[in-house]
Coordinates of C-alpha atoms in Angstrom, one line a residue:
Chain A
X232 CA -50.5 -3.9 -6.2
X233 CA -51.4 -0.9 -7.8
X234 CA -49.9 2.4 -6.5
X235 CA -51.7 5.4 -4.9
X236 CA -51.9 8.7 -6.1
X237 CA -51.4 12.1 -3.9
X238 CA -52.2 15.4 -5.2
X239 CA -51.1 18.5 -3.4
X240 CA -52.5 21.8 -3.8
X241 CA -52.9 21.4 -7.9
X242 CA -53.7 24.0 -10.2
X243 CA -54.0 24.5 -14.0
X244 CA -55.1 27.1 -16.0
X245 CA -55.4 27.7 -20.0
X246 CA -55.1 31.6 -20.9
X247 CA -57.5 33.2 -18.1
X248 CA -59.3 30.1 -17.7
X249 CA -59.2 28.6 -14.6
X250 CA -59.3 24.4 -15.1
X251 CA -58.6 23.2 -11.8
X252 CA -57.7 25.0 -8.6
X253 CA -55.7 24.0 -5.5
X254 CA -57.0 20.3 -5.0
X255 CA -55.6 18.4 -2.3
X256 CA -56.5 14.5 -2.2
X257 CA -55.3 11.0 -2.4
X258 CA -56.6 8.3 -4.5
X259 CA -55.9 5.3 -2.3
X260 CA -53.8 2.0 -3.5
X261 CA -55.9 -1.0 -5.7
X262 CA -58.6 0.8 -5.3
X263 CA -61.1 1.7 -8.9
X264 CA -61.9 5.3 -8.4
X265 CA -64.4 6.9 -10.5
X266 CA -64.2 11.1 -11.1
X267 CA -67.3 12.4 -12.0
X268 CA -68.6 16.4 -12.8
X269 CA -69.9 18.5 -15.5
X270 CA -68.3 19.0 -18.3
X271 CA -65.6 21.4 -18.6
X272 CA -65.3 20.6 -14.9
X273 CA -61.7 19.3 -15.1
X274 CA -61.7 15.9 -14.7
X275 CA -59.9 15.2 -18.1
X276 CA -57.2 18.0 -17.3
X277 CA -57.3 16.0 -13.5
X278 CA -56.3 13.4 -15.6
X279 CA -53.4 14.2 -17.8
X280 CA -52.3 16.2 -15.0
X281 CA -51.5 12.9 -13.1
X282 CA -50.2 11.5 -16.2
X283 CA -47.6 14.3 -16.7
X284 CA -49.4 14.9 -20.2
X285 CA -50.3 18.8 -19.0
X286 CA -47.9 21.5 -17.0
X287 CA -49.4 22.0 -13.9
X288 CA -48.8 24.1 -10.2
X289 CA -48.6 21.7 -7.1
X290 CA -47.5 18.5 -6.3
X291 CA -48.3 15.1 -7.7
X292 CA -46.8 11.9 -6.1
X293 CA -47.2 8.6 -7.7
X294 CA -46.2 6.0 -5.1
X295 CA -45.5 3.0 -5.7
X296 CA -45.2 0.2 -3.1
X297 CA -42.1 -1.7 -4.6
X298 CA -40.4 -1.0 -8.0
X299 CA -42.1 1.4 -10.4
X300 CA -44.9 -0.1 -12.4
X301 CA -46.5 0.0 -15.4
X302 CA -49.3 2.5 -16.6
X303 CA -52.1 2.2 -19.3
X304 CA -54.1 5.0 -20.1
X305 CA -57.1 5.2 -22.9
X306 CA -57.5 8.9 -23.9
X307 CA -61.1 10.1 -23.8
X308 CA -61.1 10.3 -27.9
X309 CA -58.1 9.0 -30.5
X310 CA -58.8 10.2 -34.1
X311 CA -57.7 7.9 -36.9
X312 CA -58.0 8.8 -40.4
X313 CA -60.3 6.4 -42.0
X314 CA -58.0 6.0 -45.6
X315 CA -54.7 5.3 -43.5
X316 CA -54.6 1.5 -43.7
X317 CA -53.5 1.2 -40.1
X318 CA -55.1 -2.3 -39.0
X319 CA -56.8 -3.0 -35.6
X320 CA -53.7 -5.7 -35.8
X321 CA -51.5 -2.9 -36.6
X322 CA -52.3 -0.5 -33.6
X323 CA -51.7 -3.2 -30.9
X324 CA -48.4 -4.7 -32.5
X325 CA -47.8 -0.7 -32.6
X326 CA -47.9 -0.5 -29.2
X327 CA -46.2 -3.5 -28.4
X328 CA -42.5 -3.6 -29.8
X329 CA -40.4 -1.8 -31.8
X330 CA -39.9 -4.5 -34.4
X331 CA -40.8 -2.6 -37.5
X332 CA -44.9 -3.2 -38.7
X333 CA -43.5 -3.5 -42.4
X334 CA -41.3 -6.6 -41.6
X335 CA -43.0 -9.7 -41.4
X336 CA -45.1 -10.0 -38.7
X337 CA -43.5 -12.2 -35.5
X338 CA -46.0 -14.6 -34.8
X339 CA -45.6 -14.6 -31.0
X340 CA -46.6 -10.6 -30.9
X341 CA -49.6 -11.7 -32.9
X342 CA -51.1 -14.0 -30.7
X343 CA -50.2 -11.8 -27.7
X344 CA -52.1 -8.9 -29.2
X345 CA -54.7 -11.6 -30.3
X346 CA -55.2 -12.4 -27.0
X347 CA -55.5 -8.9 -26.0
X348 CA -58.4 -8.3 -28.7
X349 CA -60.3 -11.6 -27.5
X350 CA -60.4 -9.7 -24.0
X351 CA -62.3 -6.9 -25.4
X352 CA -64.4 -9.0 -27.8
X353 CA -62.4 -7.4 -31.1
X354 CA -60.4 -10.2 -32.0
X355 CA -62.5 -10.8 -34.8
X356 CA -62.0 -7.5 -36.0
X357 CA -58.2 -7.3 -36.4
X358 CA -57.7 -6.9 -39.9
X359 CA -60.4 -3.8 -40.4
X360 CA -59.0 -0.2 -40.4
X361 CA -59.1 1.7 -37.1
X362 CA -60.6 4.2 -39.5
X363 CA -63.8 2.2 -40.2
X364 CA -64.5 1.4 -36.9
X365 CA -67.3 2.6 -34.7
X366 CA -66.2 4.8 -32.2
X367 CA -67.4 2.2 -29.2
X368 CA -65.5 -0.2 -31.1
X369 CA -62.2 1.9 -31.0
X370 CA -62.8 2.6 -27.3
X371 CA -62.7 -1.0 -27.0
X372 CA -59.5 -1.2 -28.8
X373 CA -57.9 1.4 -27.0
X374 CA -59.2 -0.2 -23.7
X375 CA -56.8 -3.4 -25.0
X376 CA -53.8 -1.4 -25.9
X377 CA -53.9 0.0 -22.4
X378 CA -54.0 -3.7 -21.0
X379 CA -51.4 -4.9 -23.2
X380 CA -48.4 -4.5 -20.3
X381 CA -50.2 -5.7 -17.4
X382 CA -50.8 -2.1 -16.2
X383 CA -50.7 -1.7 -12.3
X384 CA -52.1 1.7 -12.2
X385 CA -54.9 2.7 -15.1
X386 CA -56.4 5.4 -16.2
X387 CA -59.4 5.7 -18.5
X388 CA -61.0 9.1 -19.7
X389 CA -64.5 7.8 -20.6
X390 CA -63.8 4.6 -21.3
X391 CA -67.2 3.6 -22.6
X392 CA -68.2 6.9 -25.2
X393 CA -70.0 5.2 -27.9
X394 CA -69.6 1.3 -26.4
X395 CA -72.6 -0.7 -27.2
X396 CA -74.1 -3.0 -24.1
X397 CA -71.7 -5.8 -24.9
X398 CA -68.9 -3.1 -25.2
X399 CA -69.9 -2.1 -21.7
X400 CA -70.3 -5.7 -20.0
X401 CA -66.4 -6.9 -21.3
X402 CA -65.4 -3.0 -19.7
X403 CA -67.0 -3.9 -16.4
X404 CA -66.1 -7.7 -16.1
X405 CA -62.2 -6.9 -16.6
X406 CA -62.5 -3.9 -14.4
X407 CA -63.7 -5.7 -11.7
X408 CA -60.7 -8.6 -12.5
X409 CA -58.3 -6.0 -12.4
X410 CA -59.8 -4.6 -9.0
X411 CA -59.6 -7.9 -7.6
X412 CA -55.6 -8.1 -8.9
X413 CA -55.0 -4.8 -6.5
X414 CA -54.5 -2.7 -9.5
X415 CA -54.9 0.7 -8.9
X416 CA -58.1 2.4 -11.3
X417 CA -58.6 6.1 -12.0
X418 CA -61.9 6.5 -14.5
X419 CA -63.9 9.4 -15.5
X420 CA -67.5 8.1 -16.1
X421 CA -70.8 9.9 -16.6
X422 CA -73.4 6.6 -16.1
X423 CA -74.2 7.0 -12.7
X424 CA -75.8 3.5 -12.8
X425 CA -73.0 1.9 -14.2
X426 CA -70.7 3.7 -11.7
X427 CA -73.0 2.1 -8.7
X428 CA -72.1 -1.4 -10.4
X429 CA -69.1 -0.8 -9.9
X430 CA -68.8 -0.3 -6.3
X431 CA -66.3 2.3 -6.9
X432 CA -64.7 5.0 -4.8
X433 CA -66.2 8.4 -6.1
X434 CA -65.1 11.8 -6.8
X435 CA -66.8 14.8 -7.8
X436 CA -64.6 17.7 -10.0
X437 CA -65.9 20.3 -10.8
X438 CA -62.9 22.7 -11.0
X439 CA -62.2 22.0 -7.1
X440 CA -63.0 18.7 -5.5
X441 CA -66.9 18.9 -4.2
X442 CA -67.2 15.6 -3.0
X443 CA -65.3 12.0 -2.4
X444 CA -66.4 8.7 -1.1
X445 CA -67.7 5.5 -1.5
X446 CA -71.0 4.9 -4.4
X447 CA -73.9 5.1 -1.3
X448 CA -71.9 8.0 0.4
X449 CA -71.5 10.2 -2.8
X450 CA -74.5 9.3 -5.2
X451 CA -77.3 9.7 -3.3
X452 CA -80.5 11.0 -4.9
X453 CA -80.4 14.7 -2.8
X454 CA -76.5 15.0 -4.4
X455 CA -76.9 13.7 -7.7
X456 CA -79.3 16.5 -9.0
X457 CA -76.1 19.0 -8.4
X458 CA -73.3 16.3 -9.8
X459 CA -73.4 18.0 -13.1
X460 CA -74.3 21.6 -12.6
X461 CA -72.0 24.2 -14.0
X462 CA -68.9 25.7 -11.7
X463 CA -70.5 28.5 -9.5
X464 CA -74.1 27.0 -9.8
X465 CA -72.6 23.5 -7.9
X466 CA -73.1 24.0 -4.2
X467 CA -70.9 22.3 -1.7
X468 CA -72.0 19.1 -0.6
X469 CA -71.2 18.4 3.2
X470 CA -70.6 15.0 2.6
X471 CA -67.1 15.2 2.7
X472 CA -63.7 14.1 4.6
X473 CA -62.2 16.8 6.7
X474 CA -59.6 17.7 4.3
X475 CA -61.6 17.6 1.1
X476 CA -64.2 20.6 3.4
X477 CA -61.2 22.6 3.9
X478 CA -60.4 22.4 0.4
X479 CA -63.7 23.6 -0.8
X480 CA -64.2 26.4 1.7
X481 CA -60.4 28.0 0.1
X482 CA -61.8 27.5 -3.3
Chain B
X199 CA -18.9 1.0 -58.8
X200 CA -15.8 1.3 -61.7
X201 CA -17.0 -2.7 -62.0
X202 CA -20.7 -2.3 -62.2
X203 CA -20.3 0.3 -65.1
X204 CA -17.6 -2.4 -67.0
X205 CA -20.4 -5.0 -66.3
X206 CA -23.1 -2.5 -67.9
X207 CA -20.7 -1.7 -70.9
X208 CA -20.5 -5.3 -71.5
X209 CA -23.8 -6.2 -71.6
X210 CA -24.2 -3.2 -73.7
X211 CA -21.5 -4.2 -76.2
X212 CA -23.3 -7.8 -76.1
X213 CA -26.3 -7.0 -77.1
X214 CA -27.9 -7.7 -73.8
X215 CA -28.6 -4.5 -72.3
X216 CA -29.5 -1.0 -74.2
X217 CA -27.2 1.3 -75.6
X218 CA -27.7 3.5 -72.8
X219 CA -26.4 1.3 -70.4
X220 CA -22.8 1.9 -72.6
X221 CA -22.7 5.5 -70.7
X222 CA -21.3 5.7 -66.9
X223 CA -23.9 8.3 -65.7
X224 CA -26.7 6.2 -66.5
X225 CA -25.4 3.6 -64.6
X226 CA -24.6 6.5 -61.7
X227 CA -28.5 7.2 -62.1
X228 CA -29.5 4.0 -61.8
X229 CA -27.5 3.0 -58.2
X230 CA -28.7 6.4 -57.1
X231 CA -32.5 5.3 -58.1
X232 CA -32.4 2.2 -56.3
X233 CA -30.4 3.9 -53.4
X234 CA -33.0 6.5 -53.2
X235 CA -36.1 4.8 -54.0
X236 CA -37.6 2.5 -51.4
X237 CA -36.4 5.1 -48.8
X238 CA -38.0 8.1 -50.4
X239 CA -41.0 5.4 -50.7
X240 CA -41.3 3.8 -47.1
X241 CA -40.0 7.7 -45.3
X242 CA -43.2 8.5 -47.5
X243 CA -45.8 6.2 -46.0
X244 CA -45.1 8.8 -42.6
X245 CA -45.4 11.6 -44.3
X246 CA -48.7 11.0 -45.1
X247 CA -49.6 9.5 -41.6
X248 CA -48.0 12.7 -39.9
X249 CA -49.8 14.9 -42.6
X250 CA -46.7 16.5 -43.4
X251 CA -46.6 16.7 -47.3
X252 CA -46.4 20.1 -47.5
X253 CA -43.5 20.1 -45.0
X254 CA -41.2 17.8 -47.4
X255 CA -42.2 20.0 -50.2
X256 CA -41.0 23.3 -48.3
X257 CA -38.1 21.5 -47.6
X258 CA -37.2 20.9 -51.0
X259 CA -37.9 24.3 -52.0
X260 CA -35.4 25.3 -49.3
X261 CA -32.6 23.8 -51.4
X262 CA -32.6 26.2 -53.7
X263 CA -32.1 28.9 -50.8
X264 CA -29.7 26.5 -49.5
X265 CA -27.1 26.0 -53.0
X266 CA -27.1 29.6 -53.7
X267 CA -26.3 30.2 -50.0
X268 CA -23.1 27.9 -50.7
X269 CA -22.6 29.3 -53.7
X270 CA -22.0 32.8 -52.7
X271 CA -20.2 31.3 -49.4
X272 CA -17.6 29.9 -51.8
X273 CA -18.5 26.3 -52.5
X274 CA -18.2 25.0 -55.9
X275 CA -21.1 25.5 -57.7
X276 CA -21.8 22.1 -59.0
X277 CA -22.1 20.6 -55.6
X278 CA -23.0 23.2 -52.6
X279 CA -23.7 20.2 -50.4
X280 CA -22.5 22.2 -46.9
X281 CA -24.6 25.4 -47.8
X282 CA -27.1 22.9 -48.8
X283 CA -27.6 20.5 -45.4
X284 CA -27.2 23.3 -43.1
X285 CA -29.9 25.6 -44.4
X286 CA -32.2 22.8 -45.2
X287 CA -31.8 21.6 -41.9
X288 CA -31.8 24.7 -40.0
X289 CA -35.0 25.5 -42.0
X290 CA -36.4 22.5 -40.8
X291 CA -35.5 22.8 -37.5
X292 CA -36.9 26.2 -37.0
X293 CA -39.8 25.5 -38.6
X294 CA -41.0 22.6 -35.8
X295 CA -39.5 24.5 -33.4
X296 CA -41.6 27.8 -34.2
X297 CA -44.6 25.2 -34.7
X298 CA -44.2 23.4 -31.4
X299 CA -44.0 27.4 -29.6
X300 CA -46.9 29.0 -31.2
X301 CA -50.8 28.0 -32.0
X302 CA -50.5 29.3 -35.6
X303 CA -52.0 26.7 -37.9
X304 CA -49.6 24.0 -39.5
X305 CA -50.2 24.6 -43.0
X306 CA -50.0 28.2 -42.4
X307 CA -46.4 28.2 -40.7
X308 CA -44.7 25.9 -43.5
X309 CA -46.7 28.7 -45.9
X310 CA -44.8 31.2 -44.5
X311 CA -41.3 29.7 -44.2
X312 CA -41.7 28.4 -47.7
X313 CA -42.5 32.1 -49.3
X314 CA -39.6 33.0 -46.6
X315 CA -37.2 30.7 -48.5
X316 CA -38.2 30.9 -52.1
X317 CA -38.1 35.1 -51.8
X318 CA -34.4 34.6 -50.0
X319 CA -33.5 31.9 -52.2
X320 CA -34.6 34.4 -55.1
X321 CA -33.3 37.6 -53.9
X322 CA -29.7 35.1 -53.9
X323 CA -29.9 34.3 -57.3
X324 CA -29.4 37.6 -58.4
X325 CA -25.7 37.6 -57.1
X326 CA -25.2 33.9 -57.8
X327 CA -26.0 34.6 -61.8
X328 CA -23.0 36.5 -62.0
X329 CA -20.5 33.8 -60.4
X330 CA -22.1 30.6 -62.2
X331 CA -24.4 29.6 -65.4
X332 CA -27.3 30.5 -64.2
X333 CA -28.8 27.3 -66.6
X334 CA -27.0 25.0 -64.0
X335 CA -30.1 25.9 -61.4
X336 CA -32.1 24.1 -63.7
X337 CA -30.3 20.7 -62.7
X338 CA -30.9 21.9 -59.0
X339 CA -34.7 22.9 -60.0
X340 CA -35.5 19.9 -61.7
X341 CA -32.6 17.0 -61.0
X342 CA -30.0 16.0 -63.6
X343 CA -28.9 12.5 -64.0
X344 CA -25.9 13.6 -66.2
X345 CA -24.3 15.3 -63.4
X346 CA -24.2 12.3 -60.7
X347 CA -20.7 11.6 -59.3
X348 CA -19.1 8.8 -57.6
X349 CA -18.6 11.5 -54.6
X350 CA -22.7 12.3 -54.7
X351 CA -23.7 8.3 -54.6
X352 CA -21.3 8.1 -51.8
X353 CA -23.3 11.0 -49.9
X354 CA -26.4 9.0 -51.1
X355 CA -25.2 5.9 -50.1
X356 CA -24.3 7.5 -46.1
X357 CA -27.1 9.0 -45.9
X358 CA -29.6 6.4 -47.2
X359 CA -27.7 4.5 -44.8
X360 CA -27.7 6.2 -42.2
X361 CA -31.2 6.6 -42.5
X362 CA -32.4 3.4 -42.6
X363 CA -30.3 2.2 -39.2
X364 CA -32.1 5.1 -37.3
X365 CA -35.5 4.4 -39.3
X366 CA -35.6 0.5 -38.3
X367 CA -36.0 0.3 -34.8
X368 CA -37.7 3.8 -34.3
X369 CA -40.1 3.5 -37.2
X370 CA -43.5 2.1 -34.5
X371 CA -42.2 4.5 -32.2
X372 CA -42.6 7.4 -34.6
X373 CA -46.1 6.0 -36.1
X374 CA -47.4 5.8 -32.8
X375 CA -46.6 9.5 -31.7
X376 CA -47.7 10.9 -34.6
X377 CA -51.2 9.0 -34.2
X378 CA -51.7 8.6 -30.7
X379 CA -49.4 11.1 -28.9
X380 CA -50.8 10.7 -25.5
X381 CA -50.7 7.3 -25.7
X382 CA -46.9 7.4 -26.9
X383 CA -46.1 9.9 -24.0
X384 CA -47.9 7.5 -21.7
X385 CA -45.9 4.9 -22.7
X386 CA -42.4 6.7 -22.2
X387 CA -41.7 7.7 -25.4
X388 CA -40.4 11.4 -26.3
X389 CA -42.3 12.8 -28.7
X390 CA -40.8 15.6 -29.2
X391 CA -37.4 13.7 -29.6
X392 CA -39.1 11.7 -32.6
X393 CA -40.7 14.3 -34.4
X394 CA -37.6 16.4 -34.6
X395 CA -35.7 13.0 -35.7
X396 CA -38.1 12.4 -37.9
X397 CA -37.6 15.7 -40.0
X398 CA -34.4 14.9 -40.2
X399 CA -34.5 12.2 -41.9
X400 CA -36.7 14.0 -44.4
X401 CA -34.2 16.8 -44.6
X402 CA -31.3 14.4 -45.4
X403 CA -32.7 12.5 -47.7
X404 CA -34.5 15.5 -49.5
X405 CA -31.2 16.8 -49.4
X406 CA -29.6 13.5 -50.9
X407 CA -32.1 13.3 -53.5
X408 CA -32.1 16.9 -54.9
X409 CA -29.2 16.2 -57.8
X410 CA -31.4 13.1 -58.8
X411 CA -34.9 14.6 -58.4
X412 CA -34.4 18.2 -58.1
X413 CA -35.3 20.8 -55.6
X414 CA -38.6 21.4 -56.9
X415 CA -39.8 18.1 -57.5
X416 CA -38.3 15.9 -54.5
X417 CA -41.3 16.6 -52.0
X418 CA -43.7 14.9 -54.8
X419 CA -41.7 11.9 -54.9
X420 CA -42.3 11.2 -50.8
X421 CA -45.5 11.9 -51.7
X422 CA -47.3 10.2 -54.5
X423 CA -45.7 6.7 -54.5
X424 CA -46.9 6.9 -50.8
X425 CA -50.2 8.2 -52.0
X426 CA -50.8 5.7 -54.2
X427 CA -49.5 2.8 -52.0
X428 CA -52.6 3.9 -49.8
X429 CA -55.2 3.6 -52.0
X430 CA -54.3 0.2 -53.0
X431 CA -53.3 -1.7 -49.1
X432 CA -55.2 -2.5 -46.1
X433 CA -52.5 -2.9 -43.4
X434 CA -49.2 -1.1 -42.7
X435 CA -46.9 -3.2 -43.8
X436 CA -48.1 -4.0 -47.3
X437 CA -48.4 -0.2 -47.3
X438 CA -44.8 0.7 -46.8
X439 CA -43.7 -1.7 -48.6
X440 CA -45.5 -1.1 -52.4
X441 CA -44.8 2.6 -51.7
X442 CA -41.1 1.4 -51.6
X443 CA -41.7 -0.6 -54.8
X444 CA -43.3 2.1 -56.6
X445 CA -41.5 4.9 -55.5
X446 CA -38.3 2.5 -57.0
X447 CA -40.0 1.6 -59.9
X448 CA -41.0 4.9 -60.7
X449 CA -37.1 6.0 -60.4
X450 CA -35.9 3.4 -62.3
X451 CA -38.7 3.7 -65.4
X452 CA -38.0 7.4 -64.9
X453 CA -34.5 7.3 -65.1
X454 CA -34.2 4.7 -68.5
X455 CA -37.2 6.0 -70.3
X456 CA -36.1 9.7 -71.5
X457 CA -33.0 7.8 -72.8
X458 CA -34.4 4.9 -74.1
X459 CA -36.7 7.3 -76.2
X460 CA -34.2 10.1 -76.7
X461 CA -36.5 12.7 -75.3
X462 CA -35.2 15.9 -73.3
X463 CA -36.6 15.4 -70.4
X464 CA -35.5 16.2 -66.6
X465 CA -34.8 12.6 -64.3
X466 CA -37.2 14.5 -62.0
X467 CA -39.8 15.5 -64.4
X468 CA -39.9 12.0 -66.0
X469 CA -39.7 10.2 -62.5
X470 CA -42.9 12.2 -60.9
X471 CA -44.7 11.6 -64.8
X472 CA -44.3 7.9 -64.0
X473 CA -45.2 8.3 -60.5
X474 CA -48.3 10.2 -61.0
X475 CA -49.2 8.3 -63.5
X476 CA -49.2 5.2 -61.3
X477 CA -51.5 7.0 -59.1
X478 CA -53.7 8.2 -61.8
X479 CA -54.1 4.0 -62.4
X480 CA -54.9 3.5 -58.6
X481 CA -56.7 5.9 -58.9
X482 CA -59.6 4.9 -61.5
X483 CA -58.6 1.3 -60.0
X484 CA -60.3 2.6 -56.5
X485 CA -63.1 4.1 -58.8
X486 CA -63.8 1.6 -61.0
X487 CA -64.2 -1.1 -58.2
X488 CA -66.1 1.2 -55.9
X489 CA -68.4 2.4 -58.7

């Protein structure tokens, strides 16, 4: 079972600029949650915040119910030079071990990250550059490094920038496994359809928390013209749980 | 090593090898090339993932700093190794330490440092002309094979060593956080802890090579074996390992061919001519088949 997530009173800023300010909220256990907003609304810094990969003010509690798990992330863009001859193969056996890429290859950690690739449709693709592929198809790759340790809590930054509709539909199948295994999912998405596919929880960042709650509750037609106004021009939705109101009436 | 130069004398003597190999410093060369070489060559294939060639190249300007900083300290002056490792390395240090505190670009910070060395390292030599020949710099500037010691292939041999136990096992980890950071982090790994590790090995072994390949010319031999290596592989693994075989070859061709020719040539000048060369052949290899 995944873990949940509790976030007390968090705040970042870069410089003068304010990212995020004072959110308070809980991102239940096995649970795919979905944070949506405008751009430069926070929901990437949201994310490396829980991650530990950005200082932050507040509080944020990762608890798991047992022994600490595992956690795969896929960042919202990785940049790999195109002449580096690092192989789709290479990046998976990368993340995998620390046996050295320039001995010869153990055949076991192969077919493991073989088996990874096949999830994500790019087995066929192991032996091209990560530099010459599309940038859907390196989302996809990305999407397999996180799954390599049987992640119990996962968190994707845009998942599917750049995924073609095949892309999309292996993304959504093993989303909906790993929802079904309890795993705990934390995803930034802009595809409002693809979000109401998902049956996910939602929640709406845009430098505070505006709004949380289940696909019908959250993206309804009224709310959805204001999901991705700027800060300032966003007005408060009343859809929202006690705590969450409070939140926004500080902020 | 008294062995392996009686063995070279005899095949010498028999006809078997060339003259040269007669002569105990070109058999002190040679050890030292194939020491140095498929470290310089696989530490290479990272430099050019982590985009740090300028870095090794600062580094190796550094030395010069470095030997007349022992020098004037007191060391002898045909081996300053302890002025020598600690300024490189404090250098180098500083340097990601200044770069991982401030938003000043890369390139522009190891700019800097490197005019901040070479104008130190300059302003030294004034005083250090008067306590040695100031013609022995050109060894240090350009790597000498005549003047390799037993003592210098042991600090080779340590440090290659050394290198190579710590490079094994953290070799993915280092790849990894140089391409893929958050991912790393994510993962557990520190960063911060490899990076710094990691330019310590290049300070060692830029250090160890500098009697060999110079202080000038050490940076370029990280560099081109790995450069050409890329043009020519598709995965990681072939990659590191025919920079390793070039960068060796090219020490080793480097090393026999100004004797074997009787020209008055550098090691490091000759070893980077062989080197570059084998790029210039990837090179219009690439183009040719492209084209």
């Amino acid at each position: 079972m995944g873990p949940e997530i509790e976030i007390k009173g968090v705040s970042l800023q870069y410089a003068q600029h304010i990212i995020l300010e004072k959110i308070t909220h809980r991102f239940e256990a096995g649970k795919c949650h979905v944070v949506m907003g405008p751009n430069g609304g926070g929901k990437t810094s949201l994310l490396r915040s829980i991650l530990g990969l950005t200082p932050f003010k507040g509080e944020i509690n990762i608890n798991w119910l047992g022994d600490k798990g595992r956690i795969g992330y896929v960042p919202q863009k990785a940049t790999f030079e195109p002449s580096l001859p690092l192989t789709v193969m290479d990046f998976i056996l990368l993340n995998q071990s620390r046996f050295p890429l320039f001995f010869r290859a153990n055949k076991k950690h192969q077919q493991v990250a073989l088996q990874q690739l096949a999830r994500v449709g790019m087995a066929d693709r192991a032996l091209l550059r990560m530099g010459q592929l599309s940038g859907g198809e390196q989302q996809r790759v990305l999407f397999a490094q996180a799954l390599l340790d049987d992640p119990d809590l996962l968190i994707l930054d845009e998942p599917t920038t750049g995924m073609d509709d095949q892309g999309v539909r292996y993304f959504e199948s093993l989303l909906t496994e790993l929802v079904k295994e309890k795993k705990t999912v934390i995803a930034v998405h802009h595809d409002i359809s693809a979000v109401r596919r998902l049956q996910a929880q939602v929640h709406v960042v845009n430098r505070t928390l505006l709004d949380s709650g289940s696909v019908s509750e959250v993206l309804q037609p009224a709310k959805i013209e204001q999901l991705f106004n700027h800060y300032g021009s966003a007005k408060r939705t009343t859809n929202m749980t006690p705590d969450t109101n409070k939140k926004a009436e500080v902020a | 090593m008294e062995t392996l130069r009686l063995w070279a004398s005899y095949g010498a003597e028999a006809g078997w090898l060339s003259d040269s190999f007669s002569y105990a410093f070109m058999v002190n060369a040679l050890v030292a090339a194939l020491l140095l070489g498929p470290l310089l060559g696989g530490l290479g294939t990272l430099v050019i993932a982590k985009r740090l060639a300028f870095f090794s190249e600062a580094v190796g300007h550094a030395a010069l700093t470095g030997i007349a900083l022992g020098v004037l300290l007191g060391e002898p002056p045909e081996n300053p190794i302890i002025g020598l490792f600690c300024f490189c390395m404090i250098f180098a240090l500083l340097l990601h330490f200044v770069r991982n505190r401030t938003a000043v670009p890369y390139d522009t910070l190891v700019g800097v440092f490197l005019a901040f060395a070479l104008a130190g390292g300059a302003a030294l030599l004034m005083y250090v002309a008067r306590k040695i020949n100031i013609h022995m710099l050109e060894n240090v500037l350009f790597g000498s094979i005549l003047t390799i010691t037993d003592f210098d292939l042991l600090v080779l041999a340590v440090s290659c060593g050394l290198i190579v136990v710590v490079l094994i096992p953290t070799f993915n980890r280092i790849l990894l956080s140089s391409i893929s950071p958050d991912i790393a982090r994510v993962r557990g790994y520190n960063t911060h802890f490899y990076d710094y590790l990691f330019v310590m090995m290049i300070t060692l072994v830029t250090i160890a090579a500098v009697k060999i390949v110079g202080a000038v010319l050490v940076g370029a031999l990280l560099l081109i074996p790995g450069a050409t290596a890329r043009l020519l592989t598709k995965s990681m693994g072939s990659f590191v390992l025919l920079s390793s075989f070039l960068a060796t070859l090219s020490c080793l061709i480097g090393t026999v061919l100004p004797m074997e020719l009787k020209l008055p040539i550098p090691s490091g000048a000759s070893i980077i001519i062989v080197a570059g060369v084998f790029f210039l052949f990837a090179t219009i290899y690439r183009i040719v088949r492209k084209g």
